[in-house]
Coordinates of C-alpha atoms in Angstrom, one line a residue:
S1 CA 0.0 0.0 0.0
Y2 CA 2.9 2.4 0.7
A3 CA 4.2 1.9 -2.8
W4 CA 0.7 2.8 -4.2
I5 CA 0.8 6.0 -2.1
T6 CA 4.0 6.9 -3.8
I7 CA 2.6 6.2 -7.2
L8 CA -0.9 7.8 -6.8
R9 CA -0.2 10.9 -4.7
P10 CA -0.6 14.3 -6.5
T11 CA 3.2 14.6 -6.9
G12 CA 3.6 10.9 -7.5
V13 CA 5.0 8.8 -10.3
L14 CA 1.7 8.5 -12.2
N15 CA 0.9 12.2 -12.3
S16 CA 4.5 13.0 -13.2
V17 CA 4.2 10.7 -16.3
L18 CA 0.8 12.1 -17.1
G19 CA 2.2 15.7 -16.8
F20 CA 5.1 14.8 -19.1
I21 CA 2.8 13.6 -21.9
G22 CA 0.5 16.6 -21.4
I23 CA -2.4 15.1 -19.5
P24 CA -3.7 17.0 -16.4
P25 CA -3.0 15.3 -13.1
L26 CA -5.5 12.9 -11.6
E27 CA -6.6 13.0 -7.9
L28 CA -6.6 9.3 -7.1
L29 CA -5.3 9.2 -3.6
N30 CA -7.9 9.3 -0.9
Q31 CA -10.5 8.2 -3.4
N32 CA -12.3 4.9 -3.8
A33 CA -10.4 4.4 -7.1
A34 CA -7.2 4.2 -5.1
V35 CA -8.7 1.6 -2.8
F36 CA -9.8 -0.4 -5.8
I37 CA -6.4 -0.3 -7.4
G38 CA -4.6 -1.2 -4.1
M39 CA -6.9 -4.0 -3.1
S40 CA -6.9 -5.5 -6.7
Y41 CA -3.1 -5.5 -6.6
S42 CA -3.1 -7.1 -3.2
Y43 CA -5.5 -9.9 -4.0
L44 CA -4.8 -10.6 -7.6
P45 CA -2.1 -13.3 -6.8
Y46 CA -4.7 -15.2 -4.8
I47 CA -7.2 -15.6 -7.6
V48 CA -4.5 -16.2 -10.2
T49 CA -3.1 -19.1 -8.1
V50 CA -6.5 -20.7 -7.8
L51 CA -7.3 -20.2 -11.4
Y52 CA -3.9 -21.6 -12.5
A53 CA -4.5 -24.8 -10.4
S54 CA -8.0 -25.1 -12.0
L55 CA -6.7 -24.7 -15.5
E56 CA -3.9 -27.2 -14.9
K57 CA -6.6 -29.8 -14.1
L58 CA -8.5 -29.1 -17.3
D59 CA -8.8 -32.1 -19.6
K60 CA -6.7 -31.3 -22.7
R61 CA -8.5 -34.0 -24.7
L62 CA -11.7 -31.9 -24.5
L63 CA -9.9 -28.9 -26.0
E64 CA -8.5 -31.1 -28.8
A65 CA -11.9 -32.7 -29.5
S66 CA -13.5 -29.2 -29.6
A67 CA -10.9 -28.1 -32.2
D68 CA -11.2 -31.3 -34.2
L69 CA -15.0 -30.8 -34.4
G70 CA -14.5 -27.3 -35.8
A71 CA -15.2 -25.1 -32.8
T72 CA -13.5 -21.7 -32.9
P73 CA -11.2 -20.8 -30.0
Q74 CA -13.9 -18.5 -28.6
E75 CA -16.5 -21.3 -28.6
T76 CA -14.0 -23.7 -27.0
F77 CA -13.3 -21.1 -24.3
I78 CA -17.0 -20.5 -23.6
K79 CA -18.3 -24.1 -23.9
I80 CA -15.3 -26.1 -22.6
T81 CA -12.8 -24.0 -20.6
V82 CA -15.2 -21.9 -18.5
P83 CA -17.6 -24.7 -17.4
Q84 CA -14.6 -26.9 -16.5
T85 CA -12.9 -24.2 -14.5
L86 CA -16.1 -22.8 -12.9
P87 CA -15.4 -24.4 -9.5
G88 CA -11.9 -22.8 -9.5
I89 CA -13.4 -19.5 -10.5
A90 CA -15.9 -19.7 -7.7
A91 CA -13.4 -20.8 -5.1
G92 CA -11.0 -18.0 -6.1
C93 CA -13.7 -15.4 -5.9
L94 CA -14.8 -16.6 -2.5
L95 CA -11.2 -16.6 -1.3
V96 CA -10.7 -13.0 -2.4
F97 CA -14.1 -11.9 -1.2
I98 CA -13.6 -13.2 2.3
S99 CA -10.0 -11.9 2.5
S100 CA -11.0 -8.4 1.3
L101 CA -13.9 -8.2 3.9
G102 CA -11.3 -8.1 6.7
D103 CA -8.9 -5.7 5.0
F104 CA -9.0 -2.3 6.6
V105 CA -5.3 -1.3 6.1
D106 CA -5.5 -0.7 2.4
P107 CA -8.7 1.4 2.5
E108 CA -7.3 3.4 5.5
L109 CA -4.0 4.2 3.7
L110 CA -5.2 4.6 0.2
G111 CA -8.8 5.9 0.7
G112 CA -8.5 8.0 3.8
A113 CA -11.6 8.9 5.6
S114 CA -13.7 8.9 2.4
S115 CA -13.7 5.2 1.9
M116 CA -15.7 3.1 4.3
T117 CA -15.5 -0.7 4.2
A118 CA -17.2 -3.3 6.4
A119 CA -14.0 -3.9 8.4
R120 CA -13.4 -0.2 9.0
L121 CA -17.0 0.3 10.0
I122 CA -16.9 -2.5 12.5
Y123 CA -13.5 -1.3 13.8
N124 CA -14.9 2.2 14.3
Q125 CA -17.8 0.9 16.3
F126 CA -15.5 -0.8 18.8
L127 CA -12.4 1.4 18.9
G128 CA -13.5 4.7 17.2
N129 CA -15.3 7.7 18.5
T130 CA -18.7 6.1 18.6
Q131 CA -17.9 3.2 21.1
N132 CA -21.1 1.5 20.1
W133 CA -20.3 -2.1 20.9
G134 CA -23.8 -3.3 20.3
F135 CA -24.0 -2.0 16.8
G136 CA -20.5 -3.3 16.1
S137 CA -21.5 -6.8 17.3
A138 CA -24.6 -6.7 15.1
L139 CA -22.5 -5.7 12.1
S140 CA -20.0 -8.5 12.9
M141 CA -22.9 -11.0 13.0
V142 CA -24.3 -9.7 9.6
L143 CA -20.8 -10.1 8.1
I144 CA -20.4 -13.6 9.5
M145 CA -23.8 -14.6 8.2
G146 CA -23.0 -13.2 4.8
V147 CA -19.7 -15.1 4.6
S148 CA -21.5 -18.3 5.8
I149 CA -24.1 -18.0 3.1
A150 CA -21.4 -17.4 0.4
I151 CA -19.5 -20.5 1.6
A152 CA -22.7 -22.6 1.6
L153 CA -23.6 -21.4 -1.9
L154 CA -20.1 -22.3 -3.1
L155 CA -20.3 -25.8 -1.5
K156 CA -23.8 -26.4 -3.0
Y157 CA -23.4 -25.0 -6.5
G158 CA -19.8 -24.1 -7.3
G159 CA -17.4 -26.3 -5.5
G160 CA -18.3 -29.8 -6.7
E161 CA -16.9 -31.9 -9.6
T162 CA -17.7 -31.0 -13.1
K163 CA -19.7 -33.3 -15.4
A164 CA -16.6 -34.2 -17.5
S165 CA -14.5 -35.2 -14.4
K166 CA -17.1 -37.7 -13.2

């Protein structure tokens, strides 16, 4: 996150490059866009790792058969690759979703007071100016229930075996 502060601040690397090519500077730091960039950068390796493992398990014979039967690469991707890797896509999304729910450092550093995430809201209820422990506890329970529902949906619909692997 500190590296992104150096890049995105008003006198940072990005605005220096933009100024050099004649584009007016952007105000990204302390905005939701900076939080999005920073969190995407932080969590991209997690989903890439899960997707890589899912793609490694893909049956290559299905790709060859699709090409032999005259399917275009786009049709092969949509009809073979995506359905076969859907459990990995769902698992990667859930991993990043759950991890990002608890992240309050990136939004604090990159977004400042303007960006409010679930973790920061709960943190402020317990340790901030409000000291509203009841509301903080209720928010925590809502967050736990949301994560539990997401995990249950993944286990029911997205985490099983694919038809071709049975």
